[in-house]
PDB file of N, CA and C in Angstrom:
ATOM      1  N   UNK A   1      -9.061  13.772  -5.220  1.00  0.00           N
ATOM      2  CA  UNK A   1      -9.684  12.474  -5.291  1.00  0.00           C
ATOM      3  C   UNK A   1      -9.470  11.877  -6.665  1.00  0.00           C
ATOM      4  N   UNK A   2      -9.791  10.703  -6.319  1.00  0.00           N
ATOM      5  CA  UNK A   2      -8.716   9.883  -8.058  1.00  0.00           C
ATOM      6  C   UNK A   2      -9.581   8.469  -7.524  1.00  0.00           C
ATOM      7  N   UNK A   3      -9.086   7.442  -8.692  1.00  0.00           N
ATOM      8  CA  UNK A   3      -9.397   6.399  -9.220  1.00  0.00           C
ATOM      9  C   UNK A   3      -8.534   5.317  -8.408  1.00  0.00           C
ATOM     10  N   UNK A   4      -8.221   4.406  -7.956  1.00  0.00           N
ATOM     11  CA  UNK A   4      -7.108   3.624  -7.754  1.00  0.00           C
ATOM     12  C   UNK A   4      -6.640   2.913  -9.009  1.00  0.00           C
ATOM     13  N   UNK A   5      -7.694   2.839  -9.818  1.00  0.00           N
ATOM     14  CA  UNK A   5      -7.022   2.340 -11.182  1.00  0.00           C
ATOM     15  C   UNK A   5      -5.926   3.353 -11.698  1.00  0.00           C
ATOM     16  N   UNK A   6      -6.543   4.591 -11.742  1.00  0.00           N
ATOM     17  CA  UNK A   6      -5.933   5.878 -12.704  1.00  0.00           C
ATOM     18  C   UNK A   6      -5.227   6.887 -12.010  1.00  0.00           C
ATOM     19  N   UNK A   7      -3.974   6.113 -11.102  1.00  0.00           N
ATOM     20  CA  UNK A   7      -3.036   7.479 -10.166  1.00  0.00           C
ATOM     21  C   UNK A   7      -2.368   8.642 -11.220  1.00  0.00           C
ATOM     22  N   UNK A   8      -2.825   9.867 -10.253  1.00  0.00           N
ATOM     23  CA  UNK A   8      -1.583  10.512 -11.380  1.00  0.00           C
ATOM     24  C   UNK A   8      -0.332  11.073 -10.447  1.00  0.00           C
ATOM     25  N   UNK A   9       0.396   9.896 -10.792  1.00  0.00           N
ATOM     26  CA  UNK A   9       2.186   9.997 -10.068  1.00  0.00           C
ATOM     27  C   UNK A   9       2.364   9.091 -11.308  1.00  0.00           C
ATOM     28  N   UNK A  10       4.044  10.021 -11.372  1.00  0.00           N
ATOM     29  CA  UNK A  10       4.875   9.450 -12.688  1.00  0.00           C
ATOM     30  C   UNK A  10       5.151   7.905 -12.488  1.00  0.00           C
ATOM     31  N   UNK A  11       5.661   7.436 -13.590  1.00  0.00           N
ATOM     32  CA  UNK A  11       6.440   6.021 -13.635  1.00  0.00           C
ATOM     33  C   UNK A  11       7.144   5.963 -12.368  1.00  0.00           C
ATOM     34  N   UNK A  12       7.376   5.038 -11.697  1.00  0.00           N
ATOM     35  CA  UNK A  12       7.924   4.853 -11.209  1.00  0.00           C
ATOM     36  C   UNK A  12       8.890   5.943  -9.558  1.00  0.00           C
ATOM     37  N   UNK A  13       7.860   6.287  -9.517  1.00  0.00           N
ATOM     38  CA  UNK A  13       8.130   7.694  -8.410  1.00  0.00           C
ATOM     39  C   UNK A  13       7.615   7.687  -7.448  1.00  0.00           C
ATOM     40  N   UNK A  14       6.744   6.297  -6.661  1.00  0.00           N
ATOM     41  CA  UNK A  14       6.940   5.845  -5.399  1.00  0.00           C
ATOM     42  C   UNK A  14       7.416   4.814  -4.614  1.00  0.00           C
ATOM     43  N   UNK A  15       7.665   4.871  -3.581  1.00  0.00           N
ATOM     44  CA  UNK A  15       8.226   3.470  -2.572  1.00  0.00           C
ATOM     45  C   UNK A  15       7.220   2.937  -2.417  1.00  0.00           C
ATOM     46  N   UNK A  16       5.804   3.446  -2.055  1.00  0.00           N
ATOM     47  CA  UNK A  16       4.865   2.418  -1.301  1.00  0.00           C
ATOM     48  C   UNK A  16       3.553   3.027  -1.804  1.00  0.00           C
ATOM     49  N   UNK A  17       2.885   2.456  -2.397  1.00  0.00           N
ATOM     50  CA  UNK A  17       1.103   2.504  -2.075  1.00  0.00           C
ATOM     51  C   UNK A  17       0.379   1.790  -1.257  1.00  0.00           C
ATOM     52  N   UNK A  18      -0.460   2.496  -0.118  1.00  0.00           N
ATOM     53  CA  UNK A  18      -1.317   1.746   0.518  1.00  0.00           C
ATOM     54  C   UNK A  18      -2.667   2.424   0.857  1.00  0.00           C
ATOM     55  N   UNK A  19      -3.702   1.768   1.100  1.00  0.00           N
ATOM     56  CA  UNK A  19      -4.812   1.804   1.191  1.00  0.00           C
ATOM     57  C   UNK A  19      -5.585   0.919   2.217  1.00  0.00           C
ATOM     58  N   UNK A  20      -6.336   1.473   2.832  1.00  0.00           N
ATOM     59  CA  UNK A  20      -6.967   0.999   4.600  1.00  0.00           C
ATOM     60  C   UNK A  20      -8.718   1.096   3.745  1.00  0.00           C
ATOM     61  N   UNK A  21      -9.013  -0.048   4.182  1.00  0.00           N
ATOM     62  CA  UNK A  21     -10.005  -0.145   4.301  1.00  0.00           C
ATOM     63  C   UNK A  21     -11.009   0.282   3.051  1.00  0.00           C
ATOM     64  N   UNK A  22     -10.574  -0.448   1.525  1.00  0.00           N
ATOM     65  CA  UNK A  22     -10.976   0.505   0.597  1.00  0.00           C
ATOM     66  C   UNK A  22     -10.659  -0.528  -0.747  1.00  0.00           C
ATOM     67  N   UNK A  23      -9.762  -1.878  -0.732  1.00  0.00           N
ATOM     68  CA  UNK A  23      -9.508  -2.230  -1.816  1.00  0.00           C
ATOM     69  C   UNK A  23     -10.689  -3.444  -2.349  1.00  0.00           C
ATOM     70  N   UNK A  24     -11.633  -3.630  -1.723  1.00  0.00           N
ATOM     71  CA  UNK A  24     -12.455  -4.339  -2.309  1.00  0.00           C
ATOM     72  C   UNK A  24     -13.331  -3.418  -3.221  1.00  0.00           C
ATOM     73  N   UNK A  25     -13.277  -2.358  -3.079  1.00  0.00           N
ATOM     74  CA  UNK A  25     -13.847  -1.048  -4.210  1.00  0.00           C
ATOM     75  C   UNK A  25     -13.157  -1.382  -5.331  1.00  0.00           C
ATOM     76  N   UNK A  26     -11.764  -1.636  -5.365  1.00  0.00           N
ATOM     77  CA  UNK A  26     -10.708  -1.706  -6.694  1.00  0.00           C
ATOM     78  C   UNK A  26     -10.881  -2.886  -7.782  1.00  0.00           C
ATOM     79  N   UNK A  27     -10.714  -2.372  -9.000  1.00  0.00           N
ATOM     80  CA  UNK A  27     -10.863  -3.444  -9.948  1.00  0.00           C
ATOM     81  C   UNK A  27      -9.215  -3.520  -9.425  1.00  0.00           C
ATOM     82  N   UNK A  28      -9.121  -4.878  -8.637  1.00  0.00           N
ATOM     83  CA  UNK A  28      -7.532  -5.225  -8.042  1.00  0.00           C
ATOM     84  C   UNK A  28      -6.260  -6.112  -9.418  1.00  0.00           C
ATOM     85  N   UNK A  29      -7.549  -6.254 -10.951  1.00  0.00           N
ATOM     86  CA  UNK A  29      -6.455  -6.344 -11.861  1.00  0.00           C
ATOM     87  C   UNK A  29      -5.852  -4.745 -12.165  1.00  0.00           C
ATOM     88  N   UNK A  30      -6.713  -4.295 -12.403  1.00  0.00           N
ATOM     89  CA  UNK A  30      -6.041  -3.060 -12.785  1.00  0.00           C
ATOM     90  C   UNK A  30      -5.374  -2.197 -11.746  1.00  0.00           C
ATOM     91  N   UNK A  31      -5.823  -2.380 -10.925  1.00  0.00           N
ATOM     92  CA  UNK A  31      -4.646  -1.853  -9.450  1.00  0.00           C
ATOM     93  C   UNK A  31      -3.825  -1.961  -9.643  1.00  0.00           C
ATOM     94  N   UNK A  32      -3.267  -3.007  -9.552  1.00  0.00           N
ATOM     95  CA  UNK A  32      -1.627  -3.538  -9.616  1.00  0.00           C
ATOM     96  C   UNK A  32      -1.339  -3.383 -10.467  1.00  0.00           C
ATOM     97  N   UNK A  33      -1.899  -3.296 -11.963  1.00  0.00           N
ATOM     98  CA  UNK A  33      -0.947  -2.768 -13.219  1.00  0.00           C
ATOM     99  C   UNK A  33      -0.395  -1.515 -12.419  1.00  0.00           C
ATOM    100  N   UNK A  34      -1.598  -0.695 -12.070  1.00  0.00           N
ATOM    101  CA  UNK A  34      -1.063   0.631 -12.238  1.00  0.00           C
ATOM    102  C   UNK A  34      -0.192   1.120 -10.820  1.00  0.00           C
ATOM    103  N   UNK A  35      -0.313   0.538  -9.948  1.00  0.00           N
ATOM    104  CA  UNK A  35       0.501   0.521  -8.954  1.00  0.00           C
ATOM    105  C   UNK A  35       1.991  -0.233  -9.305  1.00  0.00           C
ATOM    106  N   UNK A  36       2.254  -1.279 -10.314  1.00  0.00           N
ATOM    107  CA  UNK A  36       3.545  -1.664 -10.906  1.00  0.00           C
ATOM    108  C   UNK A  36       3.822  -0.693 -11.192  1.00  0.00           C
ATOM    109  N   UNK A  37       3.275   0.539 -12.329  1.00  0.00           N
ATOM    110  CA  UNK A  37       3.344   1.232 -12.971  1.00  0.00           C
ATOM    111  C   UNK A  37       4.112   2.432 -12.064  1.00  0.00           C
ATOM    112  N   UNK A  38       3.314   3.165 -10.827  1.00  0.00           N
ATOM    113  CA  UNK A  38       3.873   4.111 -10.187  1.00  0.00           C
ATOM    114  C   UNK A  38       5.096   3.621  -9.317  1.00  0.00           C
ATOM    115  N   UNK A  39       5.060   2.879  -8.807  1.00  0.00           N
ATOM    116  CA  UNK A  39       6.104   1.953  -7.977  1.00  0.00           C
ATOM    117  C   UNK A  39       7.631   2.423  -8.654  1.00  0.00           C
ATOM    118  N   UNK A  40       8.405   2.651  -7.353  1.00  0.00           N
ATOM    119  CA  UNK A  40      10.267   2.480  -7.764  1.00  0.00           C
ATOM    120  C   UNK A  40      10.378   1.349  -7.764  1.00  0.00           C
ATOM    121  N   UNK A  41      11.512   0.694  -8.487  1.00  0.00           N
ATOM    122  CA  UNK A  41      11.841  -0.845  -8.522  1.00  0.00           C
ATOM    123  C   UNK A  41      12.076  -1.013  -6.895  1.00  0.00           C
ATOM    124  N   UNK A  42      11.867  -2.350  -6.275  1.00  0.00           N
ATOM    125  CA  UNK A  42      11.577  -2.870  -5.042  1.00  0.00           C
ATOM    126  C   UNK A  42      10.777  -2.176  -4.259  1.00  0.00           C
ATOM    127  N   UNK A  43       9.945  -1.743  -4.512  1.00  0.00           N
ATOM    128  CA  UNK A  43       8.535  -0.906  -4.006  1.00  0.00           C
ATOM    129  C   UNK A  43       7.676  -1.555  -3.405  1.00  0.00           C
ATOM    130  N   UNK A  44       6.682  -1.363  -2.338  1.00  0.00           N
ATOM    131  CA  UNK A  44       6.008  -2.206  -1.760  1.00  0.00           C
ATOM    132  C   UNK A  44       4.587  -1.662  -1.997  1.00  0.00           C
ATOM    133  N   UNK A  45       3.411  -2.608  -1.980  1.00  0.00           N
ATOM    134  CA  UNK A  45       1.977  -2.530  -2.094  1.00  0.00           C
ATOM    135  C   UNK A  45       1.879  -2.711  -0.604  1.00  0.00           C
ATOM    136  N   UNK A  46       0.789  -1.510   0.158  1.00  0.00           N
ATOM    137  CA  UNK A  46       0.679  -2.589   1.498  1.00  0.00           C
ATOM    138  C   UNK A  46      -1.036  -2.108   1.597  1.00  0.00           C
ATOM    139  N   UNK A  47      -1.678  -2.967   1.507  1.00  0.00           N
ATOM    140  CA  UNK A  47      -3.416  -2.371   1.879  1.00  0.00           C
ATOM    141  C   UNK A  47      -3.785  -3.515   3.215  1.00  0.00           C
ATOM    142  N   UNK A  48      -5.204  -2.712   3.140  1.00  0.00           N
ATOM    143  CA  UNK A  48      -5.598  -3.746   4.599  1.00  0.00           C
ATOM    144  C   UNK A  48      -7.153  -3.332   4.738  1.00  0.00           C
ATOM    145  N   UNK A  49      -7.850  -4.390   4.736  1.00  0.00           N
ATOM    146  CA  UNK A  49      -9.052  -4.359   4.935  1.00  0.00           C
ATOM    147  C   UNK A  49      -9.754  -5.457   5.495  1.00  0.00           C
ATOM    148  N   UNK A  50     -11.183  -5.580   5.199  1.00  0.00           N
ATOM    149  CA  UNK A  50     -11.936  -6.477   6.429  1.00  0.00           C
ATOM    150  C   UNK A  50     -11.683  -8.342   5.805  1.00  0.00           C
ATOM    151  N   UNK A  51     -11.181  -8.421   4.576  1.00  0.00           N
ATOM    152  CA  UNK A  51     -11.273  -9.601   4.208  1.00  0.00           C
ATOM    153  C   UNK A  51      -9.873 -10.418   4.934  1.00  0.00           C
ATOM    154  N   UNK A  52      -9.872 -11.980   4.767  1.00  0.00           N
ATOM    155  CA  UNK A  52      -8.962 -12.577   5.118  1.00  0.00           C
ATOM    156  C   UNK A  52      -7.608 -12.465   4.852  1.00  0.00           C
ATOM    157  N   UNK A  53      -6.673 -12.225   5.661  1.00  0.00           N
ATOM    158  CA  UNK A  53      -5.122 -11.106   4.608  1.00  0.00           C
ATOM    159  C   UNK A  53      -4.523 -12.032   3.564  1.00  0.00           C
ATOM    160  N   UNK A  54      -3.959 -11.557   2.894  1.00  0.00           N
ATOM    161  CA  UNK A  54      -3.157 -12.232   2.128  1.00  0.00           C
ATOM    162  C   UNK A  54      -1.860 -10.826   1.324  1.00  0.00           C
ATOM    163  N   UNK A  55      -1.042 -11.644   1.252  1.00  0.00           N
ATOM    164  CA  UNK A  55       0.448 -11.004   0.897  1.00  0.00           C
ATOM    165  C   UNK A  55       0.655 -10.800  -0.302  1.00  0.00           C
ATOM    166  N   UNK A  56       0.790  -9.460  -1.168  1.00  0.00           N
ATOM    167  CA  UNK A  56       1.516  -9.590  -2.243  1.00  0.00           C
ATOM    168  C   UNK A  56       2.990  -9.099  -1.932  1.00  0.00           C
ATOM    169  N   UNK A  57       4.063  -9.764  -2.587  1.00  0.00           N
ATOM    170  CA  UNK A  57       4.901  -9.143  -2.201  1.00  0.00           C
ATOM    171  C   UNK A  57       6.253  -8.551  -3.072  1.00  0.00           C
ATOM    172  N   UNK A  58       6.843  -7.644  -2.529  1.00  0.00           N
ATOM    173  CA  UNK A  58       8.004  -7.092  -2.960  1.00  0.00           C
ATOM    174  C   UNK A  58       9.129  -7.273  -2.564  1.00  0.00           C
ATOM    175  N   UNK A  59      10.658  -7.360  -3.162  1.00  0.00           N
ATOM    176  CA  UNK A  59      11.902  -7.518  -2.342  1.00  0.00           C
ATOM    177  C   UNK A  59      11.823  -6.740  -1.264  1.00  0.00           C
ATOM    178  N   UNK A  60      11.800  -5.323  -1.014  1.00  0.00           N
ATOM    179  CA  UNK A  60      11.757  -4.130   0.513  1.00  0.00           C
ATOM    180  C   UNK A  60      10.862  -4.579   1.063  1.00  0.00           C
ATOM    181  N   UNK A  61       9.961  -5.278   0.911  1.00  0.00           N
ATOM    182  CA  UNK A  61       9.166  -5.447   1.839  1.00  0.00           C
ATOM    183  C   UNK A  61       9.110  -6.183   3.420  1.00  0.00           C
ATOM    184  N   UNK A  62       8.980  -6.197   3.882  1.00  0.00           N
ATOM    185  CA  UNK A  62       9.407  -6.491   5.742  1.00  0.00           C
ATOM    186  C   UNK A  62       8.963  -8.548   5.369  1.00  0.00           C
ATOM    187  N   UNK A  63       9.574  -9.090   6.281  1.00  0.00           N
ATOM    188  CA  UNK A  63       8.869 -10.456   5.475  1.00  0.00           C
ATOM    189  C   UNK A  63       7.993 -10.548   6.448  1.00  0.00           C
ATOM    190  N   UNK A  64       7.403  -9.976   7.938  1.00  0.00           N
ATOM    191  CA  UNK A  64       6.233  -9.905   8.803  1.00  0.00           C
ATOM    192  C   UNK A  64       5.487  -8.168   8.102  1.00  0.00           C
ATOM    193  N   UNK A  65       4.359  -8.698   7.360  1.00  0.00           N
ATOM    194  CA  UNK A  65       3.849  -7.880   6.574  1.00  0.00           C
ATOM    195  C   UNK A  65       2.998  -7.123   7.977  1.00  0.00           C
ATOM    196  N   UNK A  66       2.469  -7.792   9.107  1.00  0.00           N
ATOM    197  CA  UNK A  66       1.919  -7.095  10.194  1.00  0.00           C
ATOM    198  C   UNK A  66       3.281  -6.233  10.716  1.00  0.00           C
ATOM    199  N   UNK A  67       4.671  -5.806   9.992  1.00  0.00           N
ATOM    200  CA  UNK A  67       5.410  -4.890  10.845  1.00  0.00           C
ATOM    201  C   UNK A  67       5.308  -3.550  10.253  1.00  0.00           C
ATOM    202  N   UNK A  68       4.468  -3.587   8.664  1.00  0.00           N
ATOM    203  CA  UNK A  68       3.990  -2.382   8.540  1.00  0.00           C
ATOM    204  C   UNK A  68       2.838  -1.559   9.495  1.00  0.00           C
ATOM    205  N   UNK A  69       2.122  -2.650   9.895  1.00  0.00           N
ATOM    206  CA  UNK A  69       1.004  -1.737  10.322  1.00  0.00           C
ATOM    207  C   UNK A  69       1.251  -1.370  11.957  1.00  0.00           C
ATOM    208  N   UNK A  70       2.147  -2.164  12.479  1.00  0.00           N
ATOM    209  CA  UNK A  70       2.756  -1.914  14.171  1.00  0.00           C
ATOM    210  C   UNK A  70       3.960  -0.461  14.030  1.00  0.00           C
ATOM    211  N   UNK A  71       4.535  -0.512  12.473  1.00  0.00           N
ATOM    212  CA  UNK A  71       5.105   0.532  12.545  1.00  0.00           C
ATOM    213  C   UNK A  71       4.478   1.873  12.602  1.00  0.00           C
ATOM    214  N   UNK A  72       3.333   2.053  11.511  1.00  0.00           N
ATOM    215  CA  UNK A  72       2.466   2.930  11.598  1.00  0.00           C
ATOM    216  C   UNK A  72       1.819   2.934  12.791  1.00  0.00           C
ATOM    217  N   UNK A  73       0.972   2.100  13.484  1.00  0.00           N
ATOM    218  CA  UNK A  73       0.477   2.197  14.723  1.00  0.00           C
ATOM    219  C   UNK A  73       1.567   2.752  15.561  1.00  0.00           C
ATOM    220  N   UNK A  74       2.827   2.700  15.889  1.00  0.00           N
ATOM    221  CA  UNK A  74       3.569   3.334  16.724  1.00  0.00           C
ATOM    222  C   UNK A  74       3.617   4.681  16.494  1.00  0.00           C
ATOM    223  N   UNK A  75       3.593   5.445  15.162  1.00  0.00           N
ATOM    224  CA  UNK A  75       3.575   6.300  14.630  1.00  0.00           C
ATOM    225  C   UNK A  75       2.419   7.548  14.817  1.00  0.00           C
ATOM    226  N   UNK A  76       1.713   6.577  14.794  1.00  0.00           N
ATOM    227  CA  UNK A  76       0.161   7.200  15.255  1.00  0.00           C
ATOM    228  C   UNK A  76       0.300   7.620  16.801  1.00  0.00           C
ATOM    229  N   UNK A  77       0.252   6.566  17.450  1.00  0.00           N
ATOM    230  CA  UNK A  77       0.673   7.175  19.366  1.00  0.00           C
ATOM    231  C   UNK A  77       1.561   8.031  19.365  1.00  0.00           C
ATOM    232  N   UNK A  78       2.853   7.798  19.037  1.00  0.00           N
ATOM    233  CA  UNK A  78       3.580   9.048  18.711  1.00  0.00           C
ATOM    234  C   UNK A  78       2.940  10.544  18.953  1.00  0.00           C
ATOM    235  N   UNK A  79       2.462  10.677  17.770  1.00  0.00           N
ATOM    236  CA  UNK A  79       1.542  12.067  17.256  1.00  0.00           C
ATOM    237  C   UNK A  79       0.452  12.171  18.383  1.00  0.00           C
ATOM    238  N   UNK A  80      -0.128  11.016  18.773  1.00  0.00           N
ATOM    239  CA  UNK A  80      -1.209  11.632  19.450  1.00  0.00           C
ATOM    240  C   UNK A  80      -0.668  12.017  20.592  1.00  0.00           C
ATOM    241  N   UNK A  81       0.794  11.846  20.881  1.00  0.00           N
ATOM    242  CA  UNK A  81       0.950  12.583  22.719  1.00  0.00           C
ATOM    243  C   UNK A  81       1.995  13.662  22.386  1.00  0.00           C
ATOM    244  N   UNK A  82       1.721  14.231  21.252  1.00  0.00           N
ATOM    245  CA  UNK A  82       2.862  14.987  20.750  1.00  0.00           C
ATOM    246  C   UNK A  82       2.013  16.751  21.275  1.00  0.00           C
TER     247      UNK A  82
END
């Protein structure tokens, strides 16, 4: 368990951070420093929670930001008839 401000993953040594249901907890300035921070160049942020959506975005990123979460949702059924 950790901070969302204070990840410990190196510079730049992920594709994606995301978070369900959890970023109105985040001081969301300091998020994104530190998610710039862990991020590979063209890296994507993807969270999702109860407020009205809105997009930050990255070059990799899908430009229908709902095709992250239909991808994961497919992903999920997947597993569950596995």
């Amino acid at each position: 368990l950790g901070l969302a401000e204070e990840l410990e993953f190196e510079d730049g040594s992920v594709d994606l951070v995301t978070a369900g249901i959890a970023a109105h907890w985040f001081d969301m300035e300091k998020f994104m420093k530190e998610a710039e921070r862990i991020l590979k160049p063209k890296g994507c942020v993807a969270l999702y929670c109860h407020k009205p959506p809105s997009v930050l975005g990255y070059d990799n990123c899908p430009e229908d930001p709902d095709q992250i979460i239909k991808d994961v949702s497919m992903q999920e059924e997947r597993l569950a008839f596995i």
